[in-house]
Amino acid sequence: MSKRPYLKFDQIGKSFTRGAASTEVLRDINLTIDEGQYVSIIGHSGCGKSTLLNIVAGLTPVTTGAVLLEDKEVNSPGPERAVVFQNHSLLPWLTVYENVSLAVNKVFSGSKSRSERHDWIMHNLQLVHMVHAKDKRPAEISGGMKQRVGIARALAMEPKILLLDEPFGALDALTRAHLQDSVMDIHMKLGNTMIMITHDVDEAVLLSDRVVMMTNGPAATIGEVLDVKLSRPRRRLELVNNRTYTDARAAVLEFLYARHKAPSIAA
Amino acid sequence: MSLPLLSGDAPAPAAPRSPAAVIPLRSGKPMSQVLRSKALTIAGAVVPPLIVVILLLLVWELAFSRPGASLPTPIQVWRDAKDLIIDPFFINGSQDIGLGWRVLTSLQRVAFGFGLAAVVGVLVGAIIGQSVWAMRGLDPVFQVLRTVPPLAWLPISLAAFRDSSPSAIFVIFITSIWPIIINTAVGVRNIPQDYRNIAAVLRLNSLEFFWRIMVPSAAPYIFTGLRIGIGLSWLAIVAAEMLTGGVGIGFFIWDAWNSSRLSDIIVALVYIGVVGFLLDRLVAAIGSFVTRGVSAT
């Protein structure tokens, strides 16, 4: 894995304007992310985390600055920056297989034959252990399974960067832990660059190489970046009493709850 | 892939369990019992409306049974129009044919007019739903036009087409298109942002977006529009045919009125009602088949 700046946020600022009123959501966001890194962005609700992710995805245009992926400016959405949405966003009228195939057939229509595409769909369903439900519709499977399919669909686009928008937010604690392990495993196997939005401190520290902590809005910016120097694979049980882990966790908690309390708590 | 942790929420036990729970229930019940419970369900649906119909016929019979009554009684209708009631598909001459044939002629016109309205309506509705400016420009115009009654279009379409058959079809078209356009537009406007985001990330072009996202996502709304539309076209065809003539069921009523065959008119009304009901159910059934899974998110 090379260590050149792979993804670069250069002075990103974002304001939303409605009529005469303008709200500055993000200001002066600067960050470089190396290829293969797992980066979490954490902050209180309303700090603009999701806006930042949408900017990287190309779904929201920047007001100032730019996102550079391999020195090229990102200004529209594309499959090389696949998104796993918070609420899975599977198309309910398609089966699990068809949801993934919609992505695969679009992205690889020119480069893979029909049977290669089928194999690739099955390979990705295999990766998230969802082959058994490939002919089910999203309404017939559990929330955790839907999110797995969402991840499979994103991975199947063979993205340079996988963007995860609070991917485990809507899940119960046990399902969430299983899915976190799945994502860590996939990250180990494929070495994707991943950016995850979260508001869960444990999740951020457990999964990430770096935790990016955002200050509160309006005009939120990056307050601190914490390197989590834990070797992989990480096992949650072994980490409970690990010094590096508990220190990292304490540092994030300290940032979020002592220095940058949520506005409602501070008031 | 062998890590047991990863199988997470895989419903391994659920898959074999569901058939095992269902099959013994079915085979365990004797056939007669199944038939009996089915018969009870059907009876529950059929008997109450049957009683109401019999009561209505009875009231009607009593109300018009005195000599010199203005309308025939049900028994009188049966005596006068027995051939029409019993055999919908007889042919005794060019104008003396069963009501089934007349209904089919009318249905053919409806199929043309409504089919055209469905295609154009969904396309125009999709454009209006997608574009704020198209909506601002077209919506007020449509809101005015949709209140124009079907028959008010007839003279102008007769003038334009100079023939009764295309005029009737045009009246169907123009009557049924508005609810289709308006409902499709609402459905398209209500496509969740998530689906649009997926389309954006995958870079679907507008044709792919139309077929893969827009139509399935807006399908419940589209079918609501189609259902209202088919009802309106059936209303319009009868009125239009009364004026344009020809073979349809509408003209039959007009013809029967002119020759004072009141019993025939009453039979024709029942035909129209039943066919309208069946059309509505047909579109609803297609709708619930096509949109299965969409509403159950």
Coordinates of C-alpha atoms in Angstrom, one line a residue:
Chain A
M1 CA 0.0 0.0 0.0
S2 CA 1.5 3.3 -1.1
K3 CA 1.5 6.3 1.3
R4 CA 1.0 9.1 -1.2
P5 CA -2.0 11.4 -0.5
Y6 CA -4.8 9.4 -2.1
L7 CA -7.8 11.4 -1.1
K8 CA -7.4 15.0 -0.1
F9 CA -9.9 17.5 1.4
D10 CA -8.7 20.9 0.5
Q11 CA -10.2 23.8 2.4
I12 CA -13.7 22.5 2.1
G13 CA -16.5 24.8 3.1
K14 CA -20.2 24.4 2.7
S15 CA -23.0 26.9 3.1
F16 CA -26.7 26.2 2.6
T17 CA -28.6 29.2 1.3
R18 CA -32.3 29.5 1.5
G19 CA -33.6 32.9 0.2
A20 CA -31.6 35.6 2.0
A21 CA -30.5 33.4 4.9
S22 CA -27.3 31.5 4.6
T23 CA -26.0 28.9 7.1
E24 CA -22.4 27.9 7.1
V25 CA -22.2 24.2 7.9
L26 CA -18.6 23.3 7.3
R27 CA -15.5 25.5 7.2
D28 CA -11.9 24.9 6.4
I29 CA -11.9 21.1 6.3
N30 CA -8.4 19.9 5.5
L31 CA -7.5 16.2 5.6
T32 CA -5.5 13.7 3.6
I33 CA -6.4 10.0 3.6
D34 CA -4.0 7.3 2.4
E35 CA -5.0 4.4 0.3
G36 CA -6.4 1.5 2.3
Q37 CA -7.0 3.5 5.4
Y38 CA -10.1 3.2 7.5
V39 CA -11.1 6.6 8.7
S40 CA -14.1 7.4 10.9
I41 CA -15.6 10.8 11.2
I42 CA -17.3 11.4 14.6
G43 CA -19.2 14.3 16.0
H44 CA -22.4 15.3 17.6
S45 CA -25.7 15.4 15.6
G46 CA -25.9 18.3 13.3
C47 CA -22.2 18.9 13.0
G48 CA -22.2 18.3 9.3
K49 CA -20.7 14.8 9.2
S50 CA -23.2 13.6 6.7
T51 CA -22.9 16.7 4.6
L52 CA -19.1 16.0 4.4
L53 CA -19.7 12.5 3.3
N54 CA -22.2 13.6 0.7
I55 CA -19.6 16.0 -0.6
V56 CA -17.1 13.2 -1.0
A57 CA -19.8 11.1 -2.7
G58 CA -20.4 14.0 -5.0
L59 CA -24.1 14.2 -4.0
T60 CA -23.7 17.7 -2.5
P61 CA -21.5 20.3 -4.2
V62 CA -18.9 22.2 -2.1
T63 CA -19.2 26.0 -1.6
T64 CA -15.5 26.5 -1.3
G65 CA -12.5 24.2 -1.7
A66 CA -12.4 20.8 -3.3
V67 CA -12.2 17.1 -2.8
L68 CA -9.3 15.5 -4.7
L69 CA -9.2 11.8 -5.4
E70 CA -5.8 10.8 -6.9
D71 CA -5.3 14.5 -7.8
K72 CA -8.6 14.7 -9.7
E73 CA -11.4 16.9 -8.5
V74 CA -14.6 15.2 -7.4
N75 CA -17.7 17.1 -8.4
S76 CA -20.3 14.5 -9.3
P77 CA -21.4 11.1 -7.9
G78 CA -19.9 8.0 -9.3
P79 CA -19.4 4.3 -8.6
E80 CA -15.7 4.7 -7.7
R81 CA -17.0 6.3 -4.5
A82 CA -19.7 3.9 -3.5
V83 CA -22.0 4.8 -0.6
V84 CA -23.5 2.5 2.0
F85 CA -26.5 4.5 3.2
Q86 CA -27.7 4.6 6.7
N87 CA -31.1 3.1 6.0
H88 CA -29.7 0.6 3.5
S89 CA -31.7 2.1 0.6
L90 CA -32.3 -1.1 -1.2
L91 CA -34.9 -0.9 -4.0
P92 CA -37.9 -2.8 -2.5
W93 CA -39.2 -4.1 -5.8
L94 CA -36.0 -5.9 -6.6
T95 CA -34.7 -9.1 -5.0
V96 CA -31.4 -9.1 -3.1
Y97 CA -29.7 -10.5 -6.2
E98 CA -31.3 -7.9 -8.5
N99 CA -30.3 -5.0 -6.2
V100 CA -26.7 -6.0 -6.5
S101 CA -27.0 -6.8 -10.2
L102 CA -28.4 -3.4 -10.9
A103 CA -25.1 -1.9 -9.8
V104 CA -22.9 -4.6 -11.3
N105 CA -24.7 -4.5 -14.7
K106 CA -24.3 -0.7 -14.8
V107 CA -20.7 -0.5 -13.7
F108 CA -19.3 -3.5 -15.6
S109 CA -21.6 -3.6 -18.6
G110 CA -18.6 -3.0 -20.9
S111 CA -15.9 -4.9 -19.2
K112 CA -17.4 -8.1 -17.9
S113 CA -19.4 -10.8 -19.8
R114 CA -22.8 -11.9 -18.5
S115 CA -21.5 -15.0 -16.7
E116 CA -18.6 -13.0 -15.2
R117 CA -21.0 -10.4 -13.9
H118 CA -23.2 -13.2 -12.4
D119 CA -20.1 -14.7 -10.7
W120 CA -19.1 -11.2 -9.4
I121 CA -22.6 -10.7 -8.0
M122 CA -22.5 -14.1 -6.3
H123 CA -18.9 -13.4 -5.0
N124 CA -20.0 -10.2 -3.3
L125 CA -23.1 -11.8 -1.8
Q126 CA -20.8 -14.5 -0.5
L127 CA -18.6 -11.9 1.0
V128 CA -21.4 -10.6 3.2
H129 CA -22.9 -14.1 3.7
M130 CA -26.2 -13.3 1.9
V131 CA -26.2 -15.9 -0.8
H132 CA -28.9 -17.9 1.0
A133 CA -31.4 -14.9 0.6
K134 CA -30.5 -13.9 -2.9
D135 CA -34.1 -14.4 -4.2
K136 CA -35.8 -12.6 -1.3
R137 CA -37.0 -9.0 -1.4
P138 CA -35.8 -6.5 1.1
A139 CA -39.1 -6.5 3.0
E140 CA -38.5 -10.2 3.7
I141 CA -35.2 -9.9 5.4
S142 CA -34.0 -8.4 8.7
G143 CA -32.5 -4.9 9.1
G144 CA -29.0 -6.3 9.5
M145 CA -29.3 -8.4 6.4
K146 CA -30.5 -5.4 4.4
Q147 CA -27.4 -3.5 5.5
R148 CA -25.2 -6.5 4.4
V149 CA -26.8 -6.4 1.0
G150 CA -26.2 -2.6 0.9
I151 CA -22.6 -3.3 1.7
A152 CA -22.4 -6.0 -1.0
R153 CA -24.0 -3.6 -3.6
A154 CA -21.4 -0.9 -2.7
L155 CA -18.5 -3.4 -2.8
A156 CA -19.7 -4.8 -6.1
M157 CA -19.0 -1.5 -7.7
E158 CA -15.3 -2.1 -7.0
P159 CA -15.0 1.4 -5.5
K160 CA -11.8 3.2 -4.9
I161 CA -13.4 4.5 -1.7
L162 CA -16.2 3.0 0.3
L163 CA -18.3 5.7 2.0
L164 CA -20.4 4.4 5.0
D165 CA -23.0 6.8 6.4
E166 CA -23.8 5.6 9.9
P167 CA -24.0 2.1 8.5
F168 CA -24.9 0.4 11.8
G169 CA -27.0 3.2 13.3
A170 CA -30.4 1.6 12.7
L171 CA -29.3 -1.8 14.1
D172 CA -29.6 -3.5 17.5
A173 CA -26.4 -3.9 19.5
L174 CA -25.8 -7.5 18.7
T175 CA -26.4 -7.3 15.0
R176 CA -24.3 -4.2 15.0
A177 CA -21.3 -6.0 16.5
H178 CA -21.6 -8.8 14.0
L179 CA -21.7 -6.4 11.1
Q180 CA -18.8 -4.4 12.5
D181 CA -16.8 -7.6 12.5
S182 CA -17.9 -8.3 8.9
V183 CA -16.8 -4.9 7.8
M184 CA -13.4 -5.3 9.5
D185 CA -13.0 -8.6 7.8
I186 CA -13.9 -7.2 4.4
H187 CA -11.5 -4.3 5.0
M188 CA -8.7 -6.8 5.8
K189 CA -9.4 -8.9 2.7
L190 CA -9.9 -6.2 0.2
G191 CA -7.9 -3.3 1.6
N192 CA -10.4 -0.7 0.5
T193 CA -10.2 2.9 1.6
M194 CA -13.1 3.4 3.8
I195 CA -14.7 6.5 5.3
M196 CA -17.3 6.0 7.9
I197 CA -19.6 8.4 9.6
T198 CA -20.5 7.5 13.1
H199 CA -21.6 8.8 16.5
D200 CA -20.5 5.7 18.4
V201 CA -17.2 6.1 20.1
D202 CA -16.5 2.4 20.5
E203 CA -17.3 1.7 16.9
A204 CA -15.0 4.5 15.7
V205 CA -12.0 3.3 17.8
L206 CA -12.5 -0.3 17.1
L207 CA -12.8 -0.1 13.3
S208 CA -10.6 2.9 12.4
D209 CA -7.0 3.6 11.7
R210 CA -7.8 7.3 12.2
V211 CA -10.7 9.0 14.0
V212 CA -11.5 12.4 12.8
M213 CA -13.3 14.4 15.4
M214 CA -15.6 17.3 14.3
T215 CA -16.3 20.4 16.3
N216 CA -19.9 21.5 16.7
G217 CA -21.7 23.5 14.0
P218 CA -22.5 25.9 12.7
A219 CA -19.3 26.3 10.7
A220 CA -18.0 22.9 12.0
T221 CA -14.4 21.9 11.3
I222 CA -12.0 19.1 12.2
G223 CA -11.1 19.5 15.8
E224 CA -8.6 16.7 16.2
V225 CA -7.4 13.6 14.3
L226 CA -6.6 10.6 16.5
D227 CA -4.4 7.8 15.1
V228 CA -5.5 4.4 16.5
K229 CA -2.3 2.4 16.6
L230 CA -3.8 -1.1 17.1
S231 CA -2.7 -4.0 15.0
R232 CA -5.2 -5.9 12.9
P233 CA -7.1 -8.2 13.1
R234 CA -8.7 -6.6 16.1
R235 CA -10.9 -8.7 18.4
R236 CA -13.3 -6.8 20.5
L237 CA -13.0 -9.1 23.5
E238 CA -9.2 -8.8 23.6
L239 CA -9.3 -5.0 23.3
V240 CA -11.5 -4.4 26.4
N241 CA -8.5 -4.0 28.6
N242 CA -6.0 -3.0 26.0
R243 CA -4.2 0.2 27.0
T244 CA -4.0 1.7 23.5
Y245 CA -7.7 1.0 23.0
T246 CA -8.9 2.5 26.3
D247 CA -6.6 5.5 25.9
A248 CA -7.9 6.2 22.4
R249 CA -11.5 5.7 23.6
A250 CA -10.9 8.1 26.5
A251 CA -9.4 10.7 24.2
V252 CA -12.4 10.6 21.9
L253 CA -14.8 10.8 24.8
E254 CA -12.9 13.6 26.3
F255 CA -13.1 15.5 23.0
L256 CA -16.8 14.9 22.5
Y257 CA -18.1 15.4 26.1
A258 CA -15.6 17.7 27.8
R259 CA -14.4 20.1 25.2
H260 CA -17.1 20.0 22.5
K261 CA -20.3 19.2 24.3
A262 CA -23.4 18.9 22.2
P263 CA -25.0 22.4 22.0
S264 CA -28.1 21.2 23.8
I265 CA -26.1 19.8 26.7
A266 CA -23.8 22.8 26.9
A267 CA -26.8 25.2 27.2
Chain B
M1 CA -15.3 -16.8 5.2
S2 CA -15.2 -19.6 7.8
L3 CA -15.4 -17.2 10.7
P4 CA -18.6 -18.1 12.6
L5 CA -18.9 -14.5 13.8
L6 CA -19.7 -13.4 10.3
S7 CA -22.8 -15.4 9.7
G8 CA -24.4 -12.8 12.0
D9 CA -28.1 -12.6 11.4
A10 CA -28.3 -15.4 8.9
P11 CA -31.6 -17.0 9.4
A12 CA -30.3 -20.5 9.1
P13 CA -33.0 -22.0 11.3
A14 CA -35.8 -20.0 9.8
A15 CA -35.4 -21.4 6.3
P16 CA -36.2 -25.1 6.9
R17 CA -38.7 -24.2 9.6
S18 CA -41.3 -22.3 7.6
P19 CA -42.3 -25.1 5.2
A20 CA -42.2 -27.6 8.0
A21 CA -44.7 -25.5 9.9
V22 CA -47.0 -25.0 7.0
I23 CA -47.1 -28.5 5.3
P24 CA -48.5 -30.6 8.2
L25 CA -51.2 -28.0 8.7
R26 CA -52.4 -28.4 5.2
S27 CA -52.2 -32.1 4.9
G28 CA -53.4 -32.6 8.4
K29 CA -56.8 -31.1 7.6
P30 CA -59.3 -33.3 5.8
M31 CA -60.3 -32.1 2.4
S32 CA -64.0 -31.7 3.4
Q33 CA -63.0 -29.4 6.2
V34 CA -61.0 -27.2 3.8
L35 CA -63.8 -27.1 1.4
R36 CA -66.2 -26.2 4.1
S37 CA -64.2 -23.3 5.4
K38 CA -63.7 -22.1 1.8
A39 CA -67.5 -22.3 1.2
L40 CA -68.1 -20.4 4.4
T41 CA -65.8 -17.6 3.3
I42 CA -67.4 -17.4 -0.1
A43 CA -70.9 -17.4 1.4
G44 CA -69.9 -14.6 3.8
A45 CA -68.9 -12.5 0.7
V46 CA -71.9 -13.4 -1.5
V47 CA -74.9 -13.8 0.8
P48 CA -75.2 -10.2 2.2
P49 CA -75.1 -8.4 -1.1
L50 CA -77.5 -11.1 -2.5
I51 CA -80.0 -10.3 0.3
V52 CA -79.7 -6.6 -0.4
V53 CA -80.3 -7.1 -4.1
I54 CA -83.4 -9.2 -3.5
L55 CA -84.8 -6.6 -1.1
L56 CA -84.2 -3.8 -3.6
L57 CA -85.9 -5.8 -6.4
L58 CA -88.8 -6.4 -4.0
V59 CA -89.2 -2.7 -3.2
W60 CA -88.9 -1.9 -6.9
E61 CA -91.6 -4.5 -7.7
L62 CA -94.0 -3.1 -5.1
A63 CA -93.3 0.5 -6.0
F64 CA -94.2 0.1 -9.7
S65 CA -96.7 -2.7 -9.7
R66 CA -99.8 -0.5 -9.8
P67 CA -101.3 -0.2 -13.3
G68 CA -100.0 2.7 -15.4
A69 CA -96.7 3.0 -13.6
S70 CA -94.0 5.0 -15.4
L71 CA -91.3 2.3 -15.1
P72 CA -91.5 -1.5 -15.7
T73 CA -91.2 -3.8 -12.7
P74 CA -88.4 -6.4 -12.5
I75 CA -90.8 -9.1 -13.6
Q76 CA -91.9 -7.0 -16.5
V77 CA -88.2 -6.4 -17.4
W78 CA -87.6 -10.2 -17.3
R79 CA -90.5 -10.8 -19.7
D80 CA -89.6 -8.0 -22.1
A81 CA -85.9 -8.5 -22.3
K82 CA -85.4 -12.2 -21.6
D83 CA -83.3 -12.7 -24.8
L84 CA -80.9 -9.9 -23.8
I85 CA -80.5 -11.2 -20.3
I86 CA -80.0 -14.8 -21.0
D87 CA -77.7 -14.7 -24.1
P88 CA -75.3 -11.8 -24.3
F89 CA -73.8 -13.1 -27.6
F90 CA -76.6 -13.7 -30.1
I91 CA -76.6 -12.3 -33.6
N92 CA -79.9 -11.9 -35.3
G93 CA -79.0 -9.1 -37.8
S94 CA -76.7 -6.1 -38.1
Q95 CA -78.6 -4.1 -35.4
D96 CA -80.1 -7.0 -33.4
I97 CA -77.2 -8.4 -31.5
G98 CA -76.5 -9.4 -27.9
L99 CA -75.4 -6.9 -25.4
G100 CA -72.1 -8.7 -24.9
W101 CA -71.1 -7.8 -28.5
R102 CA -72.1 -4.1 -27.9
V103 CA -70.1 -4.1 -24.6
L104 CA -67.1 -5.5 -26.5
T105 CA -67.3 -2.8 -29.1
S106 CA -67.4 -0.1 -26.4
L107 CA -64.5 -1.8 -24.6
Q108 CA -62.5 -1.7 -27.8
R109 CA -62.9 2.0 -28.0
V110 CA -62.0 2.3 -24.3
A111 CA -59.0 0.2 -24.8
F112 CA -57.7 2.5 -27.5
G113 CA -58.5 5.8 -25.7
F114 CA -57.5 4.6 -22.3
G115 CA -54.3 2.9 -23.5
L116 CA -53.2 6.0 -25.2
A117 CA -54.1 8.1 -22.2
A118 CA -52.1 5.7 -19.9
V119 CA -48.9 5.9 -22.1
V120 CA -49.1 9.7 -22.6
G121 CA -50.3 10.3 -19.1
V122 CA -47.4 8.5 -17.4
L123 CA -44.8 10.2 -19.7
V124 CA -46.2 13.7 -19.1
G125 CA -46.7 13.0 -15.4
A126 CA -43.1 11.8 -15.2
I127 CA -41.9 15.1 -16.8
I128 CA -44.0 17.2 -14.5
G129 CA -42.9 15.3 -11.5
Q130 CA -39.2 15.7 -12.4
S131 CA -39.2 19.3 -13.4
V132 CA -40.3 22.1 -11.2
W133 CA -40.7 24.4 -14.1
A134 CA -42.8 22.0 -16.2
M135 CA -45.0 21.6 -13.1
R136 CA -45.4 25.3 -12.6
G137 CA -46.2 25.8 -16.2
L138 CA -48.5 22.9 -16.8
D139 CA -50.2 22.2 -13.5
P140 CA -52.6 25.1 -13.5
V141 CA -53.6 24.4 -17.1
F142 CA -54.3 20.8 -16.3
Q143 CA -56.2 21.7 -13.2
V144 CA -58.5 23.8 -15.3
L145 CA -58.8 21.3 -18.2
R146 CA -59.5 18.3 -16.0
T147 CA -62.8 19.8 -14.7
V148 CA -64.2 20.0 -18.2
P149 CA -66.9 17.3 -18.5
P150 CA -66.4 14.5 -21.0
L151 CA -69.3 15.5 -23.2
A152 CA -68.1 19.1 -23.5
W153 CA -65.2 17.8 -25.5
L154 CA -67.3 16.0 -28.0
P155 CA -68.4 18.8 -30.3
I156 CA -64.9 20.1 -30.7
S157 CA -63.5 16.6 -31.3
L158 CA -66.2 15.9 -33.9
A159 CA -65.2 19.1 -35.6
A160 CA -61.6 18.2 -35.5
F161 CA -61.8 14.5 -36.6
R162 CA -65.0 14.7 -38.8
D163 CA -65.8 11.1 -37.8
S164 CA -67.6 9.6 -34.8
S165 CA -65.3 6.8 -34.0
P166 CA -62.0 8.7 -33.5
S167 CA -64.0 11.4 -31.7
A168 CA -65.3 8.9 -29.2
I169 CA -61.8 7.6 -28.6
F170 CA -60.5 11.2 -28.2
V171 CA -63.2 11.9 -25.6
I172 CA -62.1 8.8 -23.6
F173 CA -58.5 9.9 -23.9
I174 CA -59.0 13.5 -22.8
T175 CA -61.3 12.4 -19.9
S176 CA -59.1 9.7 -18.4
I177 CA -55.7 11.3 -18.9
W178 CA -55.8 14.0 -16.1
P179 CA -55.9 11.7 -13.1
I180 CA -53.1 9.6 -14.7
I181 CA -50.9 12.7 -15.2
I182 CA -51.6 14.2 -11.8
N183 CA -51.1 10.9 -9.9
T184 CA -47.9 10.0 -11.8
A185 CA -46.5 13.5 -11.1
V186 CA -47.2 13.1 -7.4
G187 CA -45.7 9.6 -7.4
V188 CA -42.5 10.9 -9.1
R189 CA -42.2 13.8 -6.8
N190 CA -42.4 11.4 -3.9
I191 CA -39.5 9.1 -5.0
P192 CA -37.4 8.9 -1.9
Q193 CA -34.1 10.9 -2.1
D194 CA -32.3 7.6 -1.3
Y195 CA -33.3 6.1 -4.6
R196 CA -32.2 9.2 -6.4
N197 CA -28.9 9.0 -4.6
I198 CA -28.4 5.4 -5.7
A199 CA -29.2 6.4 -9.3
A200 CA -26.7 9.2 -9.1
V201 CA -23.9 7.0 -7.6
L202 CA -24.6 4.4 -10.4
R203 CA -24.8 7.2 -13.0
L204 CA -28.0 5.8 -14.4
N205 CA -29.0 7.7 -17.5
S206 CA -32.6 9.2 -17.8
L207 CA -34.0 6.2 -19.6
E208 CA -32.5 3.7 -17.1
F209 CA -33.7 6.0 -14.3
F210 CA -37.2 6.0 -15.8
W211 CA -37.5 2.2 -16.0
R212 CA -35.5 1.0 -13.1
I213 CA -36.4 3.6 -10.4
M214 CA -39.2 6.0 -11.5
V215 CA -41.8 3.6 -12.8
P216 CA -41.5 1.0 -10.0
S217 CA -41.2 3.6 -7.3
A218 CA -44.2 5.6 -8.5
A219 CA -46.2 2.5 -9.5
P220 CA -48.7 2.7 -6.6
Y221 CA -49.5 6.3 -7.5
I222 CA -49.6 5.5 -11.2
F223 CA -52.1 2.7 -10.6
T224 CA -54.3 4.9 -8.5
G225 CA -54.4 7.3 -11.4
L226 CA -55.1 4.4 -13.9
R227 CA -57.9 3.2 -11.7
I228 CA -59.6 6.6 -11.6
G229 CA -58.9 6.9 -15.3
I230 CA -60.5 3.6 -16.3
G231 CA -63.6 4.5 -14.3
L232 CA -63.9 7.9 -16.0
S233 CA -63.4 6.4 -19.5
W234 CA -66.2 4.0 -18.9
L235 CA -68.4 6.9 -17.8
A236 CA -67.4 8.9 -20.9
I237 CA -67.8 6.1 -23.5
V238 CA -71.5 5.6 -22.7
A239 CA -72.2 9.3 -22.9
A240 CA -70.1 9.7 -26.1
E241 CA -71.7 6.7 -27.9
M242 CA -75.2 8.1 -27.1
L243 CA -74.3 11.0 -29.3
T244 CA -72.0 9.4 -31.9
G245 CA -74.1 6.3 -32.7
G246 CA -72.7 3.0 -33.9
V247 CA -72.8 -0.3 -32.2
G248 CA -71.7 0.4 -28.6
I249 CA -73.7 0.0 -25.4
G250 CA -74.2 3.7 -25.1
F251 CA -75.9 3.9 -28.5
F252 CA -78.0 0.9 -27.6
I253 CA -79.5 2.9 -24.6
W254 CA -80.2 5.9 -26.8
D255 CA -81.8 3.7 -29.5
A256 CA -83.9 1.8 -26.9
W257 CA -85.1 5.2 -25.5
N258 CA -86.1 6.3 -28.9
S259 CA -88.2 3.2 -29.4
S260 CA -89.5 3.2 -25.8
R261 CA -88.0 -0.1 -24.8
L262 CA -87.5 0.8 -21.1
S263 CA -86.8 -2.8 -20.1
D264 CA -83.9 -3.0 -22.5
I265 CA -82.4 0.2 -21.0
I266 CA -82.6 -1.3 -17.5
V267 CA -80.8 -4.4 -18.7
A268 CA -78.2 -2.3 -20.4
L269 CA -77.6 -0.3 -17.2
V270 CA -76.9 -3.5 -15.3
Y271 CA -74.4 -4.6 -18.0
I272 CA -72.6 -1.2 -17.8
G273 CA -72.4 -1.3 -14.0
V274 CA -71.1 -4.8 -14.0
V275 CA -68.5 -4.2 -16.7
G276 CA -67.4 -0.9 -15.0
F277 CA -67.0 -2.8 -11.8
L278 CA -64.9 -5.6 -13.5
L279 CA -62.7 -3.0 -15.2
D280 CA -62.0 -1.3 -11.9
R281 CA -61.2 -4.6 -10.3
L282 CA -59.0 -5.6 -13.2
V283 CA -56.8 -2.5 -13.0
A284 CA -56.7 -2.8 -9.2
A285 CA -55.6 -6.5 -9.5
I286 CA -52.9 -5.6 -12.1
G287 CA -51.8 -2.8 -9.9
S288 CA -51.4 -4.9 -6.8
F289 CA -49.6 -7.6 -8.8
V290 CA -47.1 -5.1 -10.3
T291 CA -46.6 -3.1 -7.1
R292 CA -46.1 -6.1 -4.9
G293 CA -43.2 -5.4 -2.5
V294 CA -43.1 -1.7 -3.3
S295 CA -45.5 -0.6 -0.6
A296 CA -44.2 -3.0 1.9
T297 CA -40.9 -1.3 2.6

